[in-house]
XYZ file of N, CA and C in Angstrom:
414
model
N 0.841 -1.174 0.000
C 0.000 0.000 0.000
C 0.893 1.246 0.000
N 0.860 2.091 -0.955
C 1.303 3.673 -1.007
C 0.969 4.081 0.445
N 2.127 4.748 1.325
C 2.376 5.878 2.184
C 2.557 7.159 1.606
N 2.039 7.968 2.106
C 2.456 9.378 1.903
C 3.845 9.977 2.459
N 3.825 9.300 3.901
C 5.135 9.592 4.873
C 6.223 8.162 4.357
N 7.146 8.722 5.076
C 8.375 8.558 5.295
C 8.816 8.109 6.738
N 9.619 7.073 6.950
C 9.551 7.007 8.488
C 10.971 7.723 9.409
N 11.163 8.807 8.336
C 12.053 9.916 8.901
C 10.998 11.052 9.316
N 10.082 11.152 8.669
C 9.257 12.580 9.070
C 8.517 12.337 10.296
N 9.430 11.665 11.011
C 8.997 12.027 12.810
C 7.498 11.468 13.405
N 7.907 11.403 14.891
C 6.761 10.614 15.147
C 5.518 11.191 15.363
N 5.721 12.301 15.382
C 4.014 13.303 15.421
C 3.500 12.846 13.948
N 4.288 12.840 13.075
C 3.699 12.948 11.757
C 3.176 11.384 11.569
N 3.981 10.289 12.078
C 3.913 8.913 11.705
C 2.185 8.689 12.424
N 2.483 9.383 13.495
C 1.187 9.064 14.532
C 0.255 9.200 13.727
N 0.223 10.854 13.399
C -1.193 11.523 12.547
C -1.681 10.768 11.736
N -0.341 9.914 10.709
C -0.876 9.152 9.309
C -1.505 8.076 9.861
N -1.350 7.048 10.813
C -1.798 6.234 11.493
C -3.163 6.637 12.123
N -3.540 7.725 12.900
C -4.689 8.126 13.570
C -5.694 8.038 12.234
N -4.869 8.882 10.874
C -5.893 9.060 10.206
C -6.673 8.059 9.076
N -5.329 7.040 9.315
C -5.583 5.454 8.508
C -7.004 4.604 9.285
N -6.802 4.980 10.557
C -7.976 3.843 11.249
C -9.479 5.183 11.408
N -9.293 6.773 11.168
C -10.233 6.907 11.435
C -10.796 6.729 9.920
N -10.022 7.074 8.648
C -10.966 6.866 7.268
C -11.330 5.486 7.104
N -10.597 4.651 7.507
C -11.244 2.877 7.737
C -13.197 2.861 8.127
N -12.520 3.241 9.518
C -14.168 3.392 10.089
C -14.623 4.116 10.134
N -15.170 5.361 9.257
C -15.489 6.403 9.315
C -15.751 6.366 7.414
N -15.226 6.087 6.518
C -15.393 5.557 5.177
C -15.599 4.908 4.445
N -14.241 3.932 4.868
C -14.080 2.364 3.680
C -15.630 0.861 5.045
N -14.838 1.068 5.731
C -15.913 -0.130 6.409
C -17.166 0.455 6.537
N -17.240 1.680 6.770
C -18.694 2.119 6.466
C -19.489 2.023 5.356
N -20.216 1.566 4.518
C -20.065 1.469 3.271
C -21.790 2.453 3.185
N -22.385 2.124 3.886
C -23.953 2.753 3.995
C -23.842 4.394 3.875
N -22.806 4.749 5.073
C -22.601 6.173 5.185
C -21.850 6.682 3.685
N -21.275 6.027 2.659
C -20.301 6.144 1.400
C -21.405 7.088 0.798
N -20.866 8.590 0.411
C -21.486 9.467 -0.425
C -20.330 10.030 -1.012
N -20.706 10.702 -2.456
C -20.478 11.566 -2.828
C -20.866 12.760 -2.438
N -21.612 13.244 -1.844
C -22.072 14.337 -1.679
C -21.316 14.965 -0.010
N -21.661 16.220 -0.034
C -21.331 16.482 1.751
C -22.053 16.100 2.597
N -21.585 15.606 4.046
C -21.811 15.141 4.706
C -21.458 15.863 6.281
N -22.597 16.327 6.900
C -22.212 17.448 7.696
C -21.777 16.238 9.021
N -21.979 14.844 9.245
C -22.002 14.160 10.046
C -20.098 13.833 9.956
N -19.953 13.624 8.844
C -18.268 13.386 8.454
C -17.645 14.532 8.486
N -17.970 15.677 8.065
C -17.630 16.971 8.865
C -17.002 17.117 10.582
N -18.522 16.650 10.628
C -18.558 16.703 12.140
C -17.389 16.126 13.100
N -17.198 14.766 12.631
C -16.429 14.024 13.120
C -15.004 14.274 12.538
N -14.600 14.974 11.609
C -13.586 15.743 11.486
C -12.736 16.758 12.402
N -13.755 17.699 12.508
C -13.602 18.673 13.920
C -12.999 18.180 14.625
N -14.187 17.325 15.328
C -13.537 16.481 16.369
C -12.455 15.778 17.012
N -11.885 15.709 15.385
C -10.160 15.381 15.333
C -9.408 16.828 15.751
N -10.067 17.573 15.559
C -9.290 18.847 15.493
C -8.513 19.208 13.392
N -9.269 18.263 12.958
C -8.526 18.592 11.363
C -9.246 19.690 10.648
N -10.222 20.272 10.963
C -10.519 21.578 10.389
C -9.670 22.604 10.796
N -9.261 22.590 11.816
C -8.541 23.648 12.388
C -7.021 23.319 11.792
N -6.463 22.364 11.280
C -5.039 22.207 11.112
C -4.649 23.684 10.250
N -5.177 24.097 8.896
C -4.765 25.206 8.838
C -4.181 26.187 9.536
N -5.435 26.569 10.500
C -5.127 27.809 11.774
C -3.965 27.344 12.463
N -3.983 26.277 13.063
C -2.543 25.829 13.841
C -1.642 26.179 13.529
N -1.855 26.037 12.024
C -0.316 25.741 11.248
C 0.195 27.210 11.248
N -0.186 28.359 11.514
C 0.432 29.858 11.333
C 0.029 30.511 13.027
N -0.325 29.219 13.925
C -0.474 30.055 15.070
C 0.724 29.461 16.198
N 0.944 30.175 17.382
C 2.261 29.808 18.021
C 2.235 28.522 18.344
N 1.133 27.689 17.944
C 1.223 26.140 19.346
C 1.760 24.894 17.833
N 2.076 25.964 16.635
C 2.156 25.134 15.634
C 1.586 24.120 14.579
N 0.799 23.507 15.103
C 0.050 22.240 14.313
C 1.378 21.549 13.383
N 0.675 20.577 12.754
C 1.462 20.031 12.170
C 1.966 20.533 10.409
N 1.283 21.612 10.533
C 2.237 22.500 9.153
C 1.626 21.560 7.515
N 1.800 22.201 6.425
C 1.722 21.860 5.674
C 1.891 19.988 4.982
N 2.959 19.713 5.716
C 2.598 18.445 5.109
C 1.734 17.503 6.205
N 1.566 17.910 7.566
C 0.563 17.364 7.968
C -0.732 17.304 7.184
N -1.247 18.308 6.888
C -2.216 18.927 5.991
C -2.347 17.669 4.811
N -1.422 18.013 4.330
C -1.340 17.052 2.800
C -0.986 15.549 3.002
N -0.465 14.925 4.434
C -1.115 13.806 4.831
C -2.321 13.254 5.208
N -3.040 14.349 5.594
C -4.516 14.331 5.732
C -5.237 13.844 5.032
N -5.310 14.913 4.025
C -6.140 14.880 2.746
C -5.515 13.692 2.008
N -4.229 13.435 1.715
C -4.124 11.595 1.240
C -4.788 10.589 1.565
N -5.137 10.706 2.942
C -5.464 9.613 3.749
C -6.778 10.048 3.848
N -7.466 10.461 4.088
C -9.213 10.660 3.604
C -9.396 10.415 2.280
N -8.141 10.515 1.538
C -9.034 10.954 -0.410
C -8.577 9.009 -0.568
N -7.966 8.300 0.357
C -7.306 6.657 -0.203
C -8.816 6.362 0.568
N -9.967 6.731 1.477
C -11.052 6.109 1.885
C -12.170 6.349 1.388
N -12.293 7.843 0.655
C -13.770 8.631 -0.198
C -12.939 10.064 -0.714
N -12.851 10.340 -1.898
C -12.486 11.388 -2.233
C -13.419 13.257 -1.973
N -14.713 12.734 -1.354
C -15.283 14.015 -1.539
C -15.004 14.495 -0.320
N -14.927 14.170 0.882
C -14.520 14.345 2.065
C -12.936 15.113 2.067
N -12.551 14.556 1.465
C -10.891 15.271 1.229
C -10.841 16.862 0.266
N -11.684 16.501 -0.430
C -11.477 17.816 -1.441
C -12.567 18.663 -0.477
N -13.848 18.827 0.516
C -14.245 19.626 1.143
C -13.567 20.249 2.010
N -12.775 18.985 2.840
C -11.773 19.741 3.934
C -10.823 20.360 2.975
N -10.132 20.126 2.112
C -8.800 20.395 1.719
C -9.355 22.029 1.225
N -10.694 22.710 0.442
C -11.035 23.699 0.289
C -11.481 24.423 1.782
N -11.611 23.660 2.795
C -12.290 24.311 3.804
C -11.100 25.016 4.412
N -9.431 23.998 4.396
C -8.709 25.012 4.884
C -8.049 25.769 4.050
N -8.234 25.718 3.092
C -7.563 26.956 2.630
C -8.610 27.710 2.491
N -9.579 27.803 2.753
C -10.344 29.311 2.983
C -10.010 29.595 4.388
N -9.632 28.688 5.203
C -9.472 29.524 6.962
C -8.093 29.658 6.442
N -7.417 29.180 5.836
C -5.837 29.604 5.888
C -5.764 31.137 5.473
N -6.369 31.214 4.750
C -6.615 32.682 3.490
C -7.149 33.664 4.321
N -8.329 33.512 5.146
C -8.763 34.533 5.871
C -7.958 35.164 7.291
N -7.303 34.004 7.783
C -6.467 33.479 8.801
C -4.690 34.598 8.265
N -4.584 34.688 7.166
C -3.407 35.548 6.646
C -4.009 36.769 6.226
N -5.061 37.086 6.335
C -5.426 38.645 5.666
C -6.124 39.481 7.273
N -6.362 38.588 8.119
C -7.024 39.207 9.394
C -5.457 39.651 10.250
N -5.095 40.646 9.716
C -4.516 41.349 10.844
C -4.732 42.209 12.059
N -6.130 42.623 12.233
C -6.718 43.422 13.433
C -7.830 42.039 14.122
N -7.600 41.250 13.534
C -8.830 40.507 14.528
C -9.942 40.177 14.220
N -10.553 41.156 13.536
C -11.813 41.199 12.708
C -12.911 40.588 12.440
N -11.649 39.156 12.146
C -12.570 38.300 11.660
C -12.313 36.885 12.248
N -12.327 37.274 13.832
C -11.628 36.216 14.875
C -13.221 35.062 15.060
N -14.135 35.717 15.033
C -15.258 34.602 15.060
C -15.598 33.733 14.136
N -15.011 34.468 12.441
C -15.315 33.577 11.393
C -14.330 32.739 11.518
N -13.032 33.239 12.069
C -11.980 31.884 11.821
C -12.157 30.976 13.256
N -12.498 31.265 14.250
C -13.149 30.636 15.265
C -13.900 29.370 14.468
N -15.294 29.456 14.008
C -16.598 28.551 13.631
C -16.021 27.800 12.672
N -14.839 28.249 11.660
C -14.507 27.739 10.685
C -13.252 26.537 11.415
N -12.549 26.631 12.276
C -11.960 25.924 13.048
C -12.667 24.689 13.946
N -13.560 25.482 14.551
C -14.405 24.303 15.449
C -15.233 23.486 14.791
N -15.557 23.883 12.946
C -16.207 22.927 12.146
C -17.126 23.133 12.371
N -17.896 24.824 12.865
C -19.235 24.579 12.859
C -19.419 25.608 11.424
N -18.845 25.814 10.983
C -18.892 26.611 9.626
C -18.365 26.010 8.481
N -18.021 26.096 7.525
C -17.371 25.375 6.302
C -16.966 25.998 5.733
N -15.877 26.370 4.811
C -15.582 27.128 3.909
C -15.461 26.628 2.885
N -15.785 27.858 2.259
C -16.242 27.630 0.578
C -15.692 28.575 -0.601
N -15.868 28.182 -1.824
C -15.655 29.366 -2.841
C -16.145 29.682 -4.051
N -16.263 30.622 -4.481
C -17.039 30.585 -5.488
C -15.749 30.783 -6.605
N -16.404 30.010 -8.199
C -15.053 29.963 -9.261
C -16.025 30.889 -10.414
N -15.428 32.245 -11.110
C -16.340 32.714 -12.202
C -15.070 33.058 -12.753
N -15.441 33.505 -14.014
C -14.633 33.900 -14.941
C -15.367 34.870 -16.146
N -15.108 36.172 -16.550
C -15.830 36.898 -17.210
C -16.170 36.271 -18.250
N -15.918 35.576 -19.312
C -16.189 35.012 -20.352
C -16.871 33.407 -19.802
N -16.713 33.055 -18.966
C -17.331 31.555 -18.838
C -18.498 31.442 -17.725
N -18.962 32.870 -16.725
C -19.964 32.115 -15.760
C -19.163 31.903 -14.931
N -20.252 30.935 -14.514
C -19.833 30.079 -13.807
C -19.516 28.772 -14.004
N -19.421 28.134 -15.481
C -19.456 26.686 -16.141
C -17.743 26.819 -16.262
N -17.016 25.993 -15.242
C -15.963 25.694 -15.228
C -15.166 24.808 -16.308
N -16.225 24.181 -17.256
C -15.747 23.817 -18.416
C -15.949 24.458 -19.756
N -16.382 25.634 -19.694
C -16.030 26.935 -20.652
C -14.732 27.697 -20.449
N -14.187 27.462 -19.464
C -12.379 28.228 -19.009
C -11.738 27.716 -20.240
């Protein structure tokens, strides 16, 4: 089976890939009833709960998180159990990452709050003057 890690990239990181191997197991692949394409505010939910919505914010705040390739071990390891789950979180933090680097007074400490604790989601919209919104007119 493809790893993402390396068993030099340390044991916080080895842990995470491991935590996140047995939670997409039971939480995805052995689940087979709960298996959607679509969003799922319940798999959301239980995301949070890991604290993986928030990995963004961590990652640029003093207590650290596990930084970018934590991140992109993540999303490997959710997208090897259901791919739609991975591409929601993987857009959810980079909208808290994005807002999270432009809030320099604070501002917008409650949106990156809700968006952390997973009671919010982030999202985006894609247009282009000549195409709409039909991403296969670009």
């Amino acid at each position: 089976m493809l790893d993402f890690l390396f068993d030099s990239d340390g044991p916080e990181l080895l842990e995470l890939g491991r935590s996140l191997k047995k939670f997409t197991s039971a939480q995805f692949i052995e689940n087979e009833a709960a298996a959607t394409d679509a969003f799922s505010r319940e798999d959301f939910a239980a995301m949070a709960k890991l604290g993986l919505t928030a990995m963004s914010a961590t990652e640029q705040s003093e207590d650290g998180g596990f930084g970018s390739l934590g991140i992109a071990e993540t999303i490997f390891e959710l997208a090897r159990g259901s791919l739609s789950p991975a591409v929601y979180l993987s857009v959810h933090l980079m909208v808290l990452k994005l807002i999270g680097r432009w809030d320099d007074n604070g501002t917008h400490k409650s949106t990156i709050d809700a968006l952390s604790e997973g009671t919010a989601l982030g999202a985006f919209c894609l247009t282009e003057a000549n195409a709409g919104s039909d991403a296969a007119s670009l």
